Coordinates of C-alpha atoms in Angstrom, one line a residue:
M17 CA 249.0 135.7 145.9
P18 CA 245.8 136.4 147.9
K19 CA 245.8 135.7 151.6
E20 CA 244.3 132.4 152.5
R21 CA 241.1 132.3 154.5
Q22 CA 241.9 130.6 157.8
V23 CA 240.3 127.1 157.8
P24 CA 241.0 124.1 159.9
Q25 CA 243.8 121.8 158.6
I26 CA 242.2 118.7 160.1
L27 CA 239.8 116.2 158.7
D28 CA 236.5 116.7 160.4
A29 CA 232.8 116.7 159.6
A30 CA 232.8 120.4 158.8
L31 CA 235.4 119.9 156.2
V32 CA 233.5 117.1 154.5
R33 CA 230.4 119.2 154.6
A34 CA 232.1 122.2 153.0
W35 CA 233.7 120.0 150.4
C36 CA 230.4 118.5 149.4
A37 CA 228.7 121.9 149.1
L38 CA 231.6 123.4 147.1
S39 CA 231.7 120.3 144.8
L40 CA 228.0 120.9 144.0
D41 CA 228.7 124.5 143.3
A42 CA 231.7 123.7 141.1
L43 CA 229.8 121.1 139.1
G44 CA 226.9 123.6 138.7
R45 CA 229.3 126.1 137.1
A46 CA 231.0 123.5 134.9
R47 CA 227.9 121.4 134.1
E48 CA 227.1 122.8 130.6
E49 CA 230.8 122.7 129.6
I50 CA 231.1 119.0 130.6
D51 CA 227.8 118.1 128.9
A52 CA 229.0 119.7 125.7
I53 CA 232.1 117.5 125.5
N54 CA 230.6 114.0 125.9
V55 CA 231.9 112.0 123.0
Y56 CA 232.5 108.5 124.4
P57 CA 231.0 105.9 124.2
V58 CA 227.6 107.6 123.5
A59 CA 227.5 111.3 122.7
D60 CA 224.4 111.9 124.8
G61 CA 225.7 115.1 126.4
D62 CA 224.7 114.4 130.0
T63 CA 228.0 113.8 131.9
G64 CA 228.0 117.1 133.7
T65 CA 224.3 116.8 134.6
N66 CA 224.8 113.3 135.8
L67 CA 227.7 114.3 138.1
Y68 CA 225.7 117.3 139.4
L69 CA 222.7 115.2 140.3
T70 CA 224.9 112.6 141.9
V71 CA 226.6 115.2 144.1
E72 CA 223.3 116.9 144.8
S73 CA 222.1 113.6 146.4
A74 CA 225.3 113.4 148.3
A75 CA 224.9 116.9 149.7
Q76 CA 221.4 116.2 150.8
A77 CA 222.6 113.1 152.7
V78 CA 225.4 115.1 154.4
E79 CA 222.9 117.7 155.6
A80 CA 220.6 115.0 156.9
A81 CA 223.5 113.5 158.8
F82 CA 224.2 116.9 160.5
A83 CA 220.5 117.3 161.3
G84 CA 220.3 113.8 162.7
H85 CA 223.2 114.4 165.1
E86 CA 222.0 117.8 166.5
P87 CA 223.0 119.3 168.9
E88 CA 226.2 117.3 168.5
L89 CA 228.2 117.1 165.3
P90 CA 228.8 113.9 163.3
S91 CA 232.3 112.6 163.0
A92 CA 234.4 113.0 159.8
A93 CA 233.7 109.3 159.1
Q94 CA 230.0 109.6 159.6
A95 CA 229.9 112.7 157.3
A96 CA 232.0 110.9 154.7
R97 CA 229.8 107.8 154.8
A98 CA 226.7 109.9 154.4
M99 CA 228.3 111.7 151.4
A100 CA 229.2 108.3 149.8
H101 CA 225.8 106.8 150.6
G102 CA 223.9 109.8 149.1
A103 CA 226.0 109.6 146.0
L104 CA 225.4 105.8 145.7
I105 CA 221.6 106.0 145.9
G106 CA 221.5 109.1 143.7
A107 CA 224.2 108.1 141.1
R108 CA 223.3 109.0 137.6
G109 CA 225.1 107.7 134.5
N110 CA 228.4 105.9 134.4
S111 CA 230.3 109.0 135.6
G112 CA 228.1 109.5 138.6
T113 CA 228.3 105.8 139.5
I114 CA 232.1 105.8 139.4
L115 CA 232.2 109.0 141.4
A116 CA 230.0 107.3 144.1
Q117 CA 232.6 104.5 144.3
L118 CA 235.4 107.0 144.6
L119 CA 233.7 108.6 147.6
R120 CA 232.9 105.2 149.1
G121 CA 236.6 104.3 148.9
M122 CA 237.5 107.5 150.7
A123 CA 234.8 106.9 153.3
E124 CA 236.2 103.4 154.1
V125 CA 239.6 104.8 155.0
L126 CA 238.1 107.6 157.1
A127 CA 235.9 105.1 158.9
A128 CA 239.0 103.1 159.8
E129 CA 240.6 106.3 161.2
D130 CA 237.5 107.0 163.2
A131 CA 237.7 103.6 164.8
R132 CA 241.1 104.4 166.1
D133 CA 239.7 107.5 167.9
T134 CA 242.0 109.9 166.1
A135 CA 239.4 112.6 166.5
D136 CA 240.2 112.8 170.2
E137 CA 243.8 113.8 169.5
P138 CA 244.6 117.5 170.2
V139 CA 244.8 119.8 167.2
G140 CA 248.5 120.3 166.4
P141 CA 251.3 119.1 164.1
A142 CA 250.9 115.5 165.0
R143 CA 247.1 115.5 164.3
A144 CA 247.6 117.4 161.1
A145 CA 250.2 115.0 159.9
G146 CA 248.0 112.0 160.8
D147 CA 245.1 113.6 158.9
A148 CA 247.3 114.2 155.9
R149 CA 248.4 110.6 155.8
A150 CA 244.8 109.5 156.2
L151 CA 243.8 111.7 153.2
R152 CA 246.6 110.2 151.1
R153 CA 245.3 106.7 151.9
A154 CA 241.7 107.8 151.2
L155 CA 242.6 109.1 147.7
R156 CA 244.5 105.8 147.0
R157 CA 241.7 103.6 148.1
A158 CA 239.2 105.7 146.1
A159 CA 241.2 105.1 142.9
E160 CA 241.6 101.4 143.6
S161 CA 237.9 100.8 144.5
A162 CA 236.9 102.6 141.3
Y163 CA 239.0 100.3 139.2
E164 CA 237.6 97.3 141.0
A165 CA 234.0 98.5 140.2
V166 CA 234.5 98.8 136.4
A167 CA 234.3 95.6 134.4
H168 CA 236.8 96.6 131.8
P169 CA 238.9 99.6 132.8
V170 CA 240.3 101.8 130.1
E171 CA 243.1 104.3 130.5
G172 CA 242.5 107.9 129.5
T173 CA 239.3 108.1 131.6
V174 CA 238.2 109.3 135.0
L175 CA 240.0 106.2 136.4
T176 CA 243.3 107.5 135.1
V177 CA 242.7 111.0 136.6
A178 CA 241.8 109.4 140.0
T179 CA 245.0 107.4 140.0
A180 CA 247.0 110.5 139.2
A181 CA 245.4 112.3 142.1
A182 CA 246.5 109.5 144.5
D183 CA 250.0 109.5 143.0
G184 CA 250.4 113.2 143.4
A185 CA 249.1 113.1 147.0
A186 CA 251.6 110.3 147.8
G187 CA 254.6 112.7 147.4
A188 CA 253.1 115.7 149.3
A189 CA 254.2 117.0 152.7
D190 CA 252.4 115.9 155.8
D191 CA 249.6 118.5 155.9
C192 CA 246.2 118.4 154.3
R193 CA 246.7 121.5 152.3
S194 CA 249.8 120.2 150.6
V195 CA 248.1 116.8 150.0
V196 CA 245.0 118.2 148.3
R197 CA 246.9 120.7 146.2
A198 CA 249.3 118.0 144.9
A199 CA 246.4 115.7 144.2
Y200 CA 244.6 118.5 142.2
R201 CA 247.7 119.4 140.2
S202 CA 248.4 115.8 139.3
A203 CA 244.8 115.2 138.3
R204 CA 244.7 118.2 136.1
T205 CA 247.9 117.2 134.4
A206 CA 246.5 113.7 133.8
L207 CA 243.3 115.1 132.5
E208 CA 245.2 117.2 129.9
A209 CA 246.9 114.0 128.7
T210 CA 243.7 112.0 128.2
P211 CA 243.3 112.8 124.4
R212 CA 246.7 111.2 123.9
Q213 CA 245.5 108.0 125.6
L214 CA 242.1 107.5 123.9
A215 CA 241.9 107.9 120.2
V216 CA 238.3 109.0 120.2
L217 CA 239.2 111.9 122.5
G218 CA 242.2 112.9 120.4
R219 CA 240.1 112.9 117.2
A220 CA 237.5 115.2 118.8
G221 CA 240.2 117.4 120.3
V222 CA 238.8 117.1 123.8
V223 CA 239.7 115.7 127.2
D224 CA 237.7 113.2 129.2
A225 CA 234.5 114.7 130.6
G226 CA 234.2 112.3 133.5
G227 CA 237.8 113.2 134.5
R228 CA 237.0 116.9 134.0
G229 CA 234.2 116.5 136.5
L230 CA 236.5 114.8 139.0
V231 CA 239.0 117.7 138.6
A232 CA 236.2 120.0 139.6
V233 CA 235.4 117.9 142.7
L234 CA 239.1 117.9 143.6
G235 CA 239.3 121.6 143.1
A236 CA 236.4 121.9 145.6
L237 CA 238.4 119.9 148.1
V238 CA 241.3 122.3 147.7
E239 CA 239.0 125.2 148.3
A240 CA 237.5 123.5 151.4
C241 CA 241.0 122.8 152.9
T242 CA 242.7 126.1 151.9
G243 CA 239.9 128.7 151.6
E244 CA 240.9 129.6 148.0
R245 CA 240.0 128.3 144.6
P246 CA 242.7 126.4 142.7
A247 CA 245.2 128.3 140.6
P248 CA 244.3 128.9 136.9
A249 CA 244.5 126.0 134.6
L250 CA 246.9 125.6 131.7
P251 CA 245.6 126.3 128.2
G252 CA 243.6 123.4 126.7
P253 CA 241.6 122.6 123.7
S254 CA 238.4 124.5 123.0
G255 CA 235.2 123.0 121.7
A256 CA 236.6 122.8 118.2
A257 CA 238.9 120.0 117.6
G258 CA 242.5 121.0 117.8
S259 CA 241.8 124.7 118.4
P260 CA 243.5 126.4 121.3
G261 CA 241.5 127.4 124.3
P262 CA 242.0 130.4 126.6
V263 CA 243.9 130.3 129.9
G264 CA 241.2 130.4 132.6
S265 CA 240.3 129.2 136.0
A266 CA 240.1 125.6 136.9
E267 CA 236.4 125.7 136.2
Q268 CA 237.0 126.9 132.6
M269 CA 239.9 124.6 131.7
A270 CA 240.0 122.4 128.6
P271 CA 236.5 121.9 127.4
V272 CA 236.6 118.4 126.7
G273 CA 235.4 115.0 125.9
S274 CA 234.0 112.3 127.9
V275 CA 234.4 109.0 129.1
E276 CA 230.9 109.2 130.4
S277 CA 231.3 105.4 130.6
V278 CA 234.3 103.3 130.8
G279 CA 233.9 100.5 128.2
S280 CA 236.1 98.4 126.0
V281 CA 239.0 99.7 124.0
E282 CA 237.4 98.5 120.8
E283 CA 234.3 100.5 121.6
C284 CA 236.4 103.6 122.3
E285 CA 238.2 103.2 118.9
D286 CA 234.9 102.9 117.0
G287 CA 232.9 105.4 119.0
V288 CA 229.7 104.2 117.3
G289 CA 227.5 101.2 117.2
G290 CA 227.1 100.6 120.9
P291 CA 224.1 99.1 122.7
A292 CA 220.8 100.8 122.5
Y293 CA 219.9 101.1 126.2
E294 CA 221.3 102.3 129.4
V295 CA 220.0 100.4 132.5
I296 CA 220.5 101.7 136.0
Y297 CA 219.1 100.3 139.2
L298 CA 219.7 100.1 142.9
L299 CA 220.0 96.5 144.1
E300 CA 219.8 94.8 147.5
A301 CA 221.8 91.6 147.2
T302 CA 224.6 89.6 148.8
D303 CA 228.2 89.8 147.7
P304 CA 228.2 86.3 146.0
A305 CA 225.0 87.2 144.1
V306 CA 226.5 90.4 142.9
E307 CA 229.6 88.5 141.6
R308 CA 227.3 86.3 139.6
L309 CA 225.4 89.3 138.4
R310 CA 228.6 91.0 137.2
A311 CA 229.4 87.9 135.0
R312 CA 225.8 87.8 133.7
L313 CA 225.7 91.5 132.8
D314 CA 229.2 91.5 131.3
G315 CA 227.9 89.0 128.7
L316 CA 224.9 91.1 127.9
G317 CA 226.5 94.4 127.2
D318 CA 229.3 96.8 128.1
S319 CA 230.1 99.9 130.1
L320 CA 229.4 97.8 133.2
V321 CA 229.9 99.4 136.6
V322 CA 228.7 97.9 139.8
V323 CA 229.4 99.9 143.0
G324 CA 228.5 99.7 146.6
G325 CA 228.7 97.1 149.3
D326 CA 227.1 96.1 152.6
G327 CA 224.1 94.7 150.8
L328 CA 223.3 97.8 148.7
W329 CA 224.6 98.3 145.2
N330 CA 224.2 100.6 142.2
V331 CA 224.2 98.8 138.9
H332 CA 224.9 100.5 135.6
V333 CA 225.2 98.8 132.2
H334 CA 224.6 99.5 128.4
V335 CA 222.7 96.7 126.7
D336 CA 220.5 95.9 123.7
D337 CA 218.1 93.8 125.9
A338 CA 217.1 96.0 128.8
G339 CA 214.6 93.4 130.0
A340 CA 217.3 90.8 130.4
A341 CA 219.5 93.2 132.4
V342 CA 216.6 93.8 134.8
E343 CA 215.8 90.1 135.0
A344 CA 219.4 89.5 136.0
G345 CA 219.0 91.9 138.9
V346 CA 215.8 90.1 140.0
E347 CA 217.7 86.8 140.1
A348 CA 220.5 88.4 142.2
G349 CA 218.3 90.2 144.7
R350 CA 215.8 93.1 144.9
P351 CA 216.3 95.8 142.2
Y352 CA 214.4 99.1 142.5
R353 CA 214.6 102.7 141.2
I354 CA 215.0 101.1 137.8
R355 CA 215.8 103.5 135.1
I356 CA 216.0 102.6 131.4
T357 CA 217.1 105.1 128.8
H358 CA 217.0 104.5 125.1
F359 CA 219.9 106.4 123.6
G360 CA 218.6 109.0 121.2
A361 CA 214.9 108.5 122.3
G362 CA 214.8 110.0 125.8
D363 CA 213.8 108.4 129.0
A364 CA 212.2 105.0 128.4
H365 CA 211.5 104.0 132.0
T366 CA 207.9 105.1 131.7
A367 CA 207.2 103.1 128.5
R368 CA 203.7 101.7 128.5
G369 CA 202.4 98.3 127.3
A370 CA 199.8 97.9 124.5
D371 CA 197.0 97.6 127.0
A372 CA 197.9 100.7 129.0
R373 CA 195.5 103.6 129.4
P374 CA 195.7 106.3 126.7
V375 CA 198.1 109.0 127.7
R376 CA 196.6 112.5 128.3
E377 CA 197.5 114.9 125.5
P378 CA 200.1 117.3 126.8
A379 CA 199.4 121.0 126.9
Q380 CA 201.4 123.2 124.6
R381 CA 203.0 125.4 127.3
A382 CA 203.2 125.6 131.1
I383 CA 204.9 127.6 133.8
V384 CA 206.7 125.9 136.7
A385 CA 207.8 128.1 139.6
V386 CA 209.5 127.8 143.0
V387 CA 207.6 129.8 145.6
P388 CA 208.5 130.6 149.2
G389 CA 205.1 130.5 150.8
E390 CA 201.6 129.0 150.5
G391 CA 200.0 132.3 149.7
L392 CA 202.4 132.9 146.8
A393 CA 201.7 129.3 145.7
G394 CA 198.0 130.2 145.5
L395 CA 198.8 133.4 143.6
Y396 CA 201.0 131.6 141.1
G397 CA 198.5 128.8 140.8
E398 CA 195.7 131.2 139.9
A399 CA 197.9 132.4 137.1
G400 CA 198.1 128.8 135.8
A401 CA 201.6 127.9 137.1
T402 CA 202.6 124.6 138.6
T403 CA 204.4 125.4 141.9
V404 CA 207.1 123.9 144.1
L405 CA 207.1 125.1 147.7
A406 CA 210.5 126.2 149.1
R407 CA 210.5 126.1 152.9
P408 CA 213.1 128.0 155.0
G409 CA 216.4 126.1 154.9
E410 CA 214.9 123.4 152.7
P411 CA 215.5 124.4 149.0
P412 CA 214.0 122.0 146.5
A413 CA 216.3 119.5 144.8
S414 CA 216.5 119.2 141.1
G415 CA 214.4 116.0 141.2
E416 CA 211.5 117.9 142.7
L417 CA 211.7 120.4 139.9
V418 CA 211.8 117.6 137.3
Q419 CA 208.7 116.1 138.9
A420 CA 206.9 119.5 138.7
I421 CA 207.8 119.8 135.1
R422 CA 206.3 116.3 134.5
R423 CA 203.2 117.3 136.4
A424 CA 202.8 120.3 134.2
H425 CA 202.5 117.9 131.3
A426 CA 203.4 120.3 128.6
R427 CA 205.5 120.3 125.4
E428 CA 207.0 123.6 126.4
V429 CA 207.8 124.7 130.0
V430 CA 209.1 128.0 131.3
L431 CA 210.9 127.5 134.6
L432 CA 211.1 130.2 137.3
P433 CA 213.5 129.3 140.1
N434 CA 212.8 132.7 142.0
D435 CA 216.0 132.3 144.0
A436 CA 219.6 133.0 142.9
D437 CA 220.9 130.0 144.9
L438 CA 218.7 127.7 142.8
R439 CA 220.3 128.6 139.5
H440 CA 222.4 125.4 139.2
T441 CA 219.7 123.2 140.6
A442 CA 217.1 124.6 138.1
A443 CA 219.6 124.3 135.2
A444 CA 220.2 120.6 136.0
A445 CA 216.4 120.0 136.2
A446 CA 215.9 121.8 132.9
E447 CA 218.6 119.6 131.3
Q448 CA 217.0 116.4 132.6
A449 CA 213.6 117.4 131.4
R450 CA 215.0 118.1 127.9
T451 CA 216.3 114.5 127.8
E452 CA 212.6 113.5 128.2
G453 CA 211.5 115.5 125.2
V454 CA 210.3 118.7 126.9
R455 CA 211.4 122.1 125.6
V456 CA 212.4 124.0 128.7
A457 CA 213.4 127.6 129.0
L458 CA 215.0 128.7 132.3
I459 CA 214.4 132.4 133.2
P460 CA 216.9 133.2 136.0
T461 CA 214.5 134.9 138.4
R462 CA 216.1 135.7 141.7
S463 CA 213.0 136.5 143.7
A464 CA 209.3 135.6 143.7
V465 CA 208.5 139.3 142.8
Q466 CA 210.5 138.9 139.6
G467 CA 208.5 135.8 138.9
I468 CA 205.3 137.8 139.4
A469 CA 206.5 140.3 136.9
A470 CA 207.3 137.6 134.4
L471 CA 203.9 136.0 134.9
A472 CA 202.2 139.3 134.3
V473 CA 203.4 139.4 130.7
H474 CA 203.1 135.7 129.9
E475 CA 200.9 135.0 126.8
P476 CA 200.5 131.3 126.0
G477 CA 199.3 132.2 122.4
R478 CA 202.6 133.8 121.5
R479 CA 205.5 131.9 119.9
F480 CA 207.6 130.2 122.7
D481 CA 210.7 132.2 122.1
E482 CA 208.8 135.5 122.0
D483 CA 207.0 134.7 125.2
V484 CA 210.3 133.7 126.9
V485 CA 212.0 136.9 125.8
S486 CA 209.1 139.1 127.1
M487 CA 209.0 137.3 130.4
T488 CA 212.8 137.5 130.8
S489 CA 212.7 141.2 130.0
A490 CA 210.0 141.9 132.6
A491 CA 211.8 139.9 135.3
G492 CA 215.1 141.6 134.5
A493 CA 213.5 145.1 134.7
T494 CA 212.2 144.3 138.3
R495 CA 214.5 145.2 141.2
Y496 CA 213.8 143.1 144.3
A497 CA 214.3 143.5 148.0
E498 CA 213.5 141.6 151.1
L499 CA 213.2 142.3 154.8
A500 CA 214.6 139.7 157.2
V501 CA 215.7 139.5 160.8
A502 CA 219.4 138.9 161.5
E503 CA 220.1 135.6 163.2
R504 CA 223.5 136.6 164.7
Q505 CA 226.0 139.4 164.8
S506 CA 227.8 139.6 161.5
W507 CA 229.6 141.9 159.0
T508 CA 227.4 143.1 156.1
T509 CA 227.9 145.4 153.2
A510 CA 226.0 148.0 155.2
G511 CA 228.0 147.6 158.4
I512 CA 227.8 145.4 161.5
C513 CA 224.4 144.0 162.4
Q514 CA 223.3 142.5 165.7
A515 CA 221.1 139.5 166.3
G516 CA 217.5 140.6 166.0
D517 CA 218.1 143.6 163.8
V518 CA 215.8 144.1 160.8
L519 CA 217.8 143.9 157.6
G520 CA 216.8 145.4 154.3
L521 CA 218.4 143.5 151.4
I522 CA 218.3 145.1 147.9
D523 CA 219.1 142.8 145.0
G524 CA 220.6 140.3 147.4
D525 CA 222.9 142.6 149.3
V526 CA 222.3 144.1 152.8
A527 CA 221.6 147.8 152.1
V528 CA 219.8 148.9 155.3
I529 CA 220.3 147.8 158.9
G530 CA 217.2 148.7 161.0
A531 CA 217.0 148.8 164.7
T532 CA 216.2 145.7 166.8
P533 CA 212.4 145.7 167.1
G534 CA 211.0 147.1 170.3
P535 CA 207.6 146.6 171.9
D536 CA 205.9 147.6 168.6
A537 CA 207.9 145.7 165.9
T538 CA 205.6 147.3 163.2
D539 CA 207.3 150.7 163.5
T540 CA 210.8 149.2 162.9
L541 CA 209.5 147.2 159.9
V542 CA 207.9 150.2 158.4
E543 CA 210.9 152.5 158.9
T544 CA 213.3 149.9 157.4
A545 CA 210.9 149.2 154.5
V546 CA 210.5 152.9 153.8
T547 CA 214.2 153.4 153.5
V548 CA 214.5 150.5 151.2
L549 CA 211.6 151.7 149.0
D550 CA 213.0 155.2 148.8
R551 CA 216.4 153.9 147.7
M552 CA 214.9 151.6 145.1
L553 CA 212.5 154.3 143.7
A554 CA 215.3 156.9 143.5
A555 CA 216.2 155.4 140.1
G556 CA 212.5 155.5 139.0
G557 CA 209.7 153.0 138.9
E558 CA 206.1 152.5 137.8
M559 CA 204.9 149.7 140.0
V560 CA 205.7 148.5 143.5
T561 CA 204.8 145.0 144.5
L562 CA 204.6 144.1 148.3
V563 CA 204.4 140.5 149.5
L564 CA 203.7 140.3 153.2
G565 CA 204.7 137.3 155.4
D566 CA 202.2 135.7 157.7
E567 CA 203.4 137.5 160.8
V568 CA 203.2 141.0 159.3
P569 CA 200.0 143.0 160.1
D570 CA 198.0 144.6 157.3
R571 CA 198.8 148.0 158.8
V572 CA 202.4 147.7 157.5
A573 CA 201.0 147.5 153.9
D574 CA 198.7 150.4 154.5
L575 CA 201.5 152.6 155.8
L576 CA 203.8 151.6 152.9
E577 CA 201.1 152.2 150.3
R578 CA 200.5 155.6 151.8
H579 CA 204.2 156.5 151.7
V580 CA 204.6 155.5 148.1
R581 CA 201.5 157.5 147.1
D582 CA 202.6 160.6 149.0
A583 CA 206.4 160.5 148.2
H584 CA 206.5 159.0 144.7
L585 CA 203.9 160.3 142.3
A586 CA 202.5 158.1 139.5
V587 CA 203.8 154.9 141.2
D588 CA 201.1 152.2 141.7
T589 CA 201.3 149.7 144.6
V590 CA 199.9 146.1 144.6
V591 CA 199.9 144.0 147.8
Y592 CA 199.8 140.2 148.1
R593 CA 200.0 137.8 151.1
G594 CA 202.9 135.4 151.0
G595 CA 201.5 133.0 153.6
R596 CA 203.5 130.7 155.9
H597 CA 207.2 130.3 155.1
A598 CA 207.3 133.5 153.2
A599 CA 209.8 136.3 154.1
L600 CA 208.7 139.2 156.4
L601 CA 208.4 141.4 153.3
L602 CA 209.3 141.1 149.7
V603 CA 209.4 144.2 147.5
G604 CA 209.5 144.5 143.8
V605 CA 209.9 147.7 141.8
E606 CA 209.2 147.6 138.1

């Protein structure tokens, strides 16, 4: 067994933050698998995407909580409340709505612990045992509150998996690691049993997709508490009904079917003929008004889930009369962020009346790209791309990418994330855009210079698939590098760097550690860049692309161009200005 990374065994804000980030990563890895197994009650293939978007909103809220408390740290309860609130306002689909309520239930318990000033207890066995007991109560309250939120709970769904997690945690030893491991094991076992509880899952040979997503989130909690990913899962069904699946990691277990919504048993048995619309909205209303709303919506449709509290609620229901569902919300309070989706017909929330203005005819094809500087935004814009600006420490969310795809207003869109860390975000945005009828191809560019190479071979007149293949090939044939300044002392693949050292990263890994810049920082930048260029060109190359940040003088580009010309025959160099927010230097070698 690999040695565990040392992590605190206490419930604090850092643990909540890590859990949220790891959950987003886990759902990003599992998103397509979960989408593919959505069979109940509507096989609309978006459970994984909905869960990812819900947790993405939660992660943004947690980061905002940390930023709002600087230079201090928030308490565990404040971080948990932020996570739950972010999930509530960003919840998508029935699965995301239920997950938001699960997080709210956990936050309620942690808030009660915070009120008792347990955070002031010294770190030790007593504190660890107290935190473990609080975590058990939090998991139990999460399951209970989720059941309370669903109008007609059905077993064999995410609710069953949540209850199993709480049951498993109840018998664990008094330390957080034991609690989360037990909860994860019990949840995974319950997930594997879901096809025997719901006939529609059994017929499809799959497990519940909402429960599969919860298992991924609980696996992230294990990783946050222990420093290691959960043990491999047991074999489970594959995508084909009844066929055996491979033994794999927890992120690859049992591809499987969904209770993307929890509805009636009858609906589950039939699996067809449900309501035509999904209606979701946030609602500001009092508790009594929400109780009346539940009764009203329960008579209009099914898959009803109402989560929240303290005056703010997230309402989800499947109905045939979408207008009546919205009107019921108006009678109860103030609904907003209203989203109406017609199953099988894409997003209907932008439907227009007969007297609306004519819709502009969409273009055939467009490029949407994430760029790390205004100068690059101008360069991409000149090439016809719609751009999304990524500022340092502020990566764009999937919603921003979806909005950019909408702005591009095209039938076909090529999406260039230009950052390895945006791969899951971009994939979720692409999936969302596809539900709105846009054909989206995601090219996994990891740097803006790879995006430039892809743009250089883009031909709108070609068939879409041919254009995507050509752009993907050009991006993949471009090695990329970046010069950055180390923020702190740390271990790297090239050795130990000190704060202020110039680092040369090739294909994402630190390859060169330059000296800390002296009076003339230009010399250090040039020396480091020359070493990086020589290493990259040792394997050959025809074109070098240099993108200079705002602070870098033109003399750096002149010196690097001269070096390439003198030391590497027949290699051309092109220079661009990245503008504000760009890295010190980006390098591409084609």
